[in-house]
Amino acid sequence: MQTFLRAAGARMRPAAHAFAVARAVRGIEPLVATEIQRSRLGRVRGLRHREVWFEPSPEADLLGLRTADDVLVAAAVVDGVGHDRSALSRLAGAARDLHPVLPAWPDAGGLEVSASFVGRRNYTRYEIEDAVGAELARPSGLAYHSRRDGRRPPPDALSWRVTIEGDQAVIALRLADRPLHRRPYKTASVRGTLHPPVAAAMARLARLGDARTVLDPCCGAGTTLIEAHALAPRLRPAGFDHDPAAIAAAAANARAAGASPFLWGVGDAGRLPVADGCVDRVLVNPPWGRQVPPRGALARGPGPLWREVRRVLADDGLAVALVHDGIPSGFVVEETHQVSLSGRHPEIAVLRKARSRG
């Protein structure tokens, strides 16, 4: 792969140095950029729709990015990609120009291409994929597996991606065997489980440096607490959920992550078995009625949840919540980030308890 990085950087404009592309959930691109910089993974070049472009540091472990959905190496940047169908031949030509720098990849089970673009175009994603994929496969003789018919490519196929924003496209190759958001620890799941990179972003926003305890009152499959523990292993995490199946899934995932023992318990988020003011951080993705219906004390509304969060949170504590119906009362907002999930646009909100008057 390092040979390909050097060759691509020498051959393709504008990569005077080879650069990487981190794919992200819409809305958390700045948080991905912050993780790259603070983890010294590289120098950020710029942000696009769902992308962060950066120059990797030598020997950086790019697969350790937790807020990114995926990480790829850019092979070509193509300018002048318009909205008409001439863009297809332009993209195919850019893929053809890569032939001299493409390794043989004798062990690959073919290759596949996934494409996306921002705005309306007079061509489809499948036409982009077929135009680029056919050219990328040609010099090595690899089979090109089109996604047009709905079939899945084999798991050992090389995964390429083409993204277009404005009149500029990037052709990039995935570094890992699968997207980063597919965490190995997710051996069990439940409906409404949180997307791991979003959970990781929430954990980073929680400023876990001086925290000792972290609570998720609606823990589902345990994703937020596992991501928090990966960032700060000394934490004492506790998770509750109304559904026993969710608690079983959370415990299984924590074991698969190799994390230290967590406290898991079946419980009502509106009646938490936790003492007042004893929690440093709360991470919560409340049930919002689309995938998981609210139960117990939350069936009549989210009020009991937020009362409990205020009760258990230490005076200097922080709550980081994925909110779908506005900021709850009784909190001071430190920052928000609107994201796109499941066709909705909730906010990640960083909250402190409002001081009581008098």
Short mmCIF file of C-alpha atoms in Angstrom, two decimals, residues 37-261:
data_model
loop_
_atom_site.label_atom_id
_atom_site.label_comp_id
_atom_site.label_asym_id
_atom_site.label_seq_id
_atom_site.Cartn_x
_atom_site.Cartn_y
_atom_site.Cartn_z
CA GLN A 37 -5.34 16.77 14.43
CA ARG A 38 -5.41 15.96 18.15
CA SER A 39 -4.42 12.35 17.55
CA ARG A 40 -1.58 13.57 15.30
CA LEU A 41 -2.77 11.44 12.43
CA GLY A 42 -2.07 14.13 9.87
CA ARG A 43 -2.58 17.67 8.63
CA VAL A 44 -6.11 18.52 7.53
CA ARG A 45 -6.32 19.95 4.01
CA GLY A 46 -10.02 20.71 3.89
CA LEU A 47 -13.58 19.60 4.54
CA ARG A 48 -16.21 18.64 1.97
CA HIS A 49 -19.68 17.12 2.15
CA ARG A 50 -19.15 14.07 4.40
CA GLU A 51 -15.39 14.15 3.82
CA VAL A 52 -12.19 15.33 5.48
CA TRP A 53 -9.09 15.48 3.29
CA PHE A 54 -5.78 15.21 5.15
CA GLU A 55 -2.10 14.45 4.65
CA PRO A 56 -1.26 11.46 6.87
CA SER A 57 1.63 11.63 9.29
CA PRO A 58 4.37 9.03 8.74
CA GLU A 59 3.42 5.70 10.32
CA ALA A 60 0.02 7.08 11.42
CA ASP A 61 -2.54 4.40 12.29
CA LEU A 62 -5.33 5.67 10.07
CA LEU A 63 -7.48 2.67 10.88
CA GLY A 64 -7.66 3.90 14.46
CA LEU A 65 -9.97 6.79 13.50
CA ARG A 66 -13.13 6.32 15.53
CA THR A 67 -15.31 9.25 14.42
CA ALA A 68 -14.88 8.41 10.71
CA ASP A 69 -17.13 6.03 8.78
CA ASP A 70 -14.29 5.05 6.49
CA VAL A 71 -10.77 6.06 5.46
CA LEU A 72 -9.38 5.89 1.93
CA VAL A 73 -6.29 6.94 0.02
CA ALA A 74 -6.92 9.39 -2.81
CA ALA A 75 -5.58 8.15 -6.13
CA ALA A 76 -6.87 10.98 -8.35
CA VAL A 77 -8.59 14.32 -8.08
CA VAL A 78 -10.52 15.22 -11.21
CA ASP A 79 -11.51 18.82 -11.97
CA GLY A 80 -14.09 19.98 -14.48
CA VAL A 81 -16.63 17.28 -13.70
CA GLY A 82 -19.85 18.84 -14.91
CA HIS A 83 -23.50 17.92 -14.62
CA ASP A 84 -23.85 16.53 -18.15
CA ARG A 85 -22.94 13.08 -19.36
CA SER A 86 -19.51 14.15 -20.62
CA ALA A 87 -18.47 13.78 -16.97
CA LEU A 88 -18.57 9.99 -17.39
CA SER A 89 -15.85 9.97 -20.05
CA ARG A 90 -13.82 12.45 -18.00
CA LEU A 91 -13.94 10.17 -14.97
CA ALA A 92 -13.16 7.09 -17.07
CA GLY A 93 -10.15 8.94 -18.50
CA ALA A 94 -8.89 9.78 -15.02
CA ALA A 95 -9.17 6.10 -14.04
CA ARG A 96 -7.31 5.16 -17.24
CA ASP A 97 -4.50 7.56 -16.30
CA LEU A 98 -4.02 5.56 -13.12
CA HIS A 99 -2.98 2.41 -15.01
CA PRO A 100 0.81 3.01 -14.64
CA VAL A 101 0.59 3.25 -10.84
CA LEU A 102 -1.87 0.48 -10.07
CA PRO A 103 -0.25 -2.57 -8.39
CA ALA A 104 -1.19 -6.07 -9.55
CA TRP A 105 -3.11 -7.09 -6.37
CA PRO A 106 -2.94 -10.83 -7.22
CA ASP A 107 -4.91 -11.89 -4.12
CA ALA A 108 -7.86 -9.54 -4.66
CA GLY A 109 -11.23 -11.03 -5.52
CA GLY A 110 -11.91 -8.37 -8.12
CA LEU A 111 -12.90 -4.79 -7.44
CA GLU A 112 -16.04 -2.77 -6.81
CA VAL A 113 -16.80 0.94 -6.94
CA SER A 114 -19.28 2.97 -4.89
CA ALA A 115 -20.16 6.45 -6.13
CA SER A 116 -22.06 9.45 -4.74
CA PHE A 117 -22.52 13.08 -5.65
CA VAL A 118 -23.99 16.26 -4.25
CA GLY A 119 -26.83 17.89 -6.22
CA ARG A 120 -28.58 16.85 -9.42
CA ARG A 121 -26.69 15.25 -12.32
CA ASN A 122 -27.69 13.95 -15.73
CA TYR A 123 -26.22 10.57 -14.92
CA THR A 124 -26.63 8.02 -12.16
CA ARG A 125 -24.27 6.68 -9.53
CA TYR A 126 -24.29 3.33 -11.32
CA GLU A 127 -23.10 4.93 -14.55
CA ILE A 128 -20.21 6.54 -12.64
CA GLU A 129 -19.33 3.25 -10.98
CA ASP A 130 -19.35 1.29 -14.24
CA ALA A 131 -17.33 3.91 -16.14
CA VAL A 132 -14.61 4.07 -13.48
CA GLY A 133 -14.70 0.42 -12.43
CA ALA A 134 -14.20 -0.95 -15.93
CA GLU A 135 -11.07 1.17 -16.36
CA LEU A 136 -9.62 0.39 -12.93
CA ALA A 137 -10.02 -3.34 -13.56
CA ARG A 138 -8.52 -3.32 -17.06
CA PRO A 139 -4.72 -3.33 -16.45
CA SER A 140 -4.76 -6.01 -13.74
CA GLY A 141 -7.36 -8.23 -15.32
CA LEU A 142 -9.40 -8.19 -12.10
CA ALA A 143 -13.11 -8.82 -12.35
CA TYR A 144 -15.21 -5.69 -11.93
CA HIS A 145 -18.26 -6.34 -9.75
CA SER A 146 -20.99 -3.87 -10.67
CA ARG A 147 -23.51 -2.86 -8.03
CA ARG A 148 -26.11 -2.06 -10.68
CA ASP A 149 -27.94 -5.38 -10.34
CA GLY A 150 -28.06 -5.20 -6.54
CA ARG A 151 -25.64 -8.05 -5.93
CA ARG A 152 -22.99 -7.72 -3.25
CA PRO A 153 -19.35 -7.86 -4.32
CA PRO A 154 -17.20 -10.62 -2.75
CA PRO A 155 -15.68 -9.68 0.62
CA ASP A 156 -12.11 -9.78 -0.73
CA ALA A 157 -12.81 -7.33 -3.58
CA LEU A 158 -10.92 -4.04 -3.61
CA SER A 159 -13.28 -1.22 -2.64
CA TRP A 160 -12.96 2.03 -4.58
CA ARG A 161 -15.05 5.14 -4.06
CA VAL A 162 -15.87 8.11 -6.31
CA THR A 163 -17.37 11.24 -4.78
CA ILE A 164 -18.32 14.42 -6.61
CA GLU A 165 -18.96 17.83 -5.10
CA GLY A 166 -19.28 20.88 -7.32
CA ASP A 167 -17.10 20.24 -10.36
CA GLN A 168 -14.46 18.22 -8.51
CA ALA A 169 -14.31 14.46 -8.03
CA VAL A 170 -11.99 12.23 -6.04
CA ILE A 171 -11.24 8.60 -6.87
CA ALA A 172 -10.05 6.80 -3.75
CA LEU A 173 -9.28 3.31 -2.48
CA ARG A 174 -10.39 1.97 0.91
CA LEU A 175 -7.47 1.11 3.18
CA ALA A 176 -9.20 -1.51 5.32
CA ASP A 177 -11.04 -4.69 4.38
CA ARG A 178 -14.31 -3.14 5.54
CA PRO A 179 -15.57 0.34 6.51
CA LEU A 180 -14.37 1.61 9.87
CA HIS A 181 -17.91 2.04 11.16
CA ARG A 182 -18.38 -1.75 11.14
CA ARG A 183 -16.85 -2.27 14.55
CA PRO A 184 -15.60 -5.80 15.27
CA TYR A 185 -17.13 -5.64 18.74
CA LYS A 186 -20.68 -5.25 17.36
CA THR A 187 -21.48 -8.94 17.70
CA ALA A 188 -25.02 -8.20 18.91
CA SER A 189 -27.48 -5.49 18.02
CA VAL A 190 -30.95 -4.18 18.77
CA ARG A 191 -33.28 -1.84 16.92
CA GLY A 192 -32.24 1.78 17.12
CA THR A 193 -28.61 1.01 18.01
CA LEU A 194 -26.45 4.10 17.59
CA HIS A 195 -24.02 4.45 14.69
CA PRO A 196 -20.58 3.86 16.27
CA PRO A 197 -18.79 6.93 14.79
CA VAL A 198 -21.59 9.16 16.11
CA ALA A 199 -21.22 7.52 19.52
CA ALA A 200 -17.46 8.13 19.32
CA ALA A 201 -18.07 11.78 18.45
CA MET A 202 -20.39 12.12 21.46
CA ALA A 203 -17.73 10.57 23.70
CA ARG A 204 -15.09 13.03 22.47
CA LEU A 205 -17.45 15.95 23.05
CA ALA A 206 -17.93 14.76 26.64
CA ARG A 207 -14.35 15.79 27.55
CA LEU A 208 -13.66 12.62 29.43
CA GLY A 209 -10.19 13.63 30.61
CA ASP A 210 -11.09 14.25 34.27
CA ALA A 211 -14.23 12.09 34.41
CA ARG A 212 -14.47 8.95 36.52
CA THR A 213 -18.04 7.79 35.95
CA VAL A 214 -20.13 7.80 32.80
CA LEU A 215 -23.77 6.76 32.52
CA ASP A 216 -26.06 5.92 29.62
CA PRO A 217 -29.68 5.65 30.82
CA CYS A 218 -30.91 4.32 27.44
CA CYS A 219 -27.87 2.21 26.56
CA GLY A 220 -29.32 -0.07 23.88
CA ALA A 221 -26.50 -2.30 22.60
CA GLY A 222 -23.91 -0.38 24.62
CA THR A 223 -22.29 1.53 21.78
CA THR A 224 -21.86 4.92 23.50
CA LEU A 225 -20.28 3.43 26.61
CA ILE A 226 -17.96 1.13 24.66
CA GLU A 227 -16.78 4.08 22.54
CA ALA A 228 -16.28 6.18 25.69
CA HIS A 229 -14.28 3.39 27.31
CA ALA A 230 -12.08 3.09 24.19
CA LEU A 231 -11.26 6.78 24.55
CA ALA A 232 -10.79 6.72 28.35
CA PRO A 233 -10.21 3.14 29.61
CA ARG A 234 -10.09 4.16 33.28
CA LEU A 235 -13.80 5.14 33.22
CA ARG A 236 -16.40 3.29 35.28
CA PRO A 237 -19.29 2.94 32.79
CA ALA A 238 -22.86 2.14 33.76
CA GLY A 239 -25.70 1.45 31.33
CA PHE A 240 -29.42 0.88 31.86
CA ASP A 241 -32.16 -0.03 29.43
CA HIS A 242 -35.81 -0.98 29.74
CA ASP A 243 -35.29 -3.95 27.39
CA PRO A 244 -33.50 -7.04 28.80
CA ALA A 245 -32.46 -8.02 25.25
CA ALA A 246 -30.62 -4.70 24.91
CA ILE A 247 -28.74 -5.29 28.15
CA ALA A 248 -27.73 -8.77 26.95
CA ALA A 249 -26.51 -7.27 23.66
CA ALA A 250 -24.58 -4.53 25.46
CA ALA A 251 -22.84 -7.04 27.71
CA ALA A 252 -21.91 -9.23 24.73
CA ASN A 253 -20.49 -6.28 22.81
CA ALA A 254 -18.46 -5.08 25.78
CA ARG A 255 -16.94 -8.55 26.13
CA ALA A 256 -16.13 -8.60 22.41
CA ALA A 257 -14.46 -5.19 22.76
CA GLY A 258 -12.21 -6.57 25.49
CA ALA A 259 -13.37 -3.81 27.83
CA SER A 260 -13.13 -4.00 31.60
CA PRO A 261 -16.33 -4.94 33.47
#
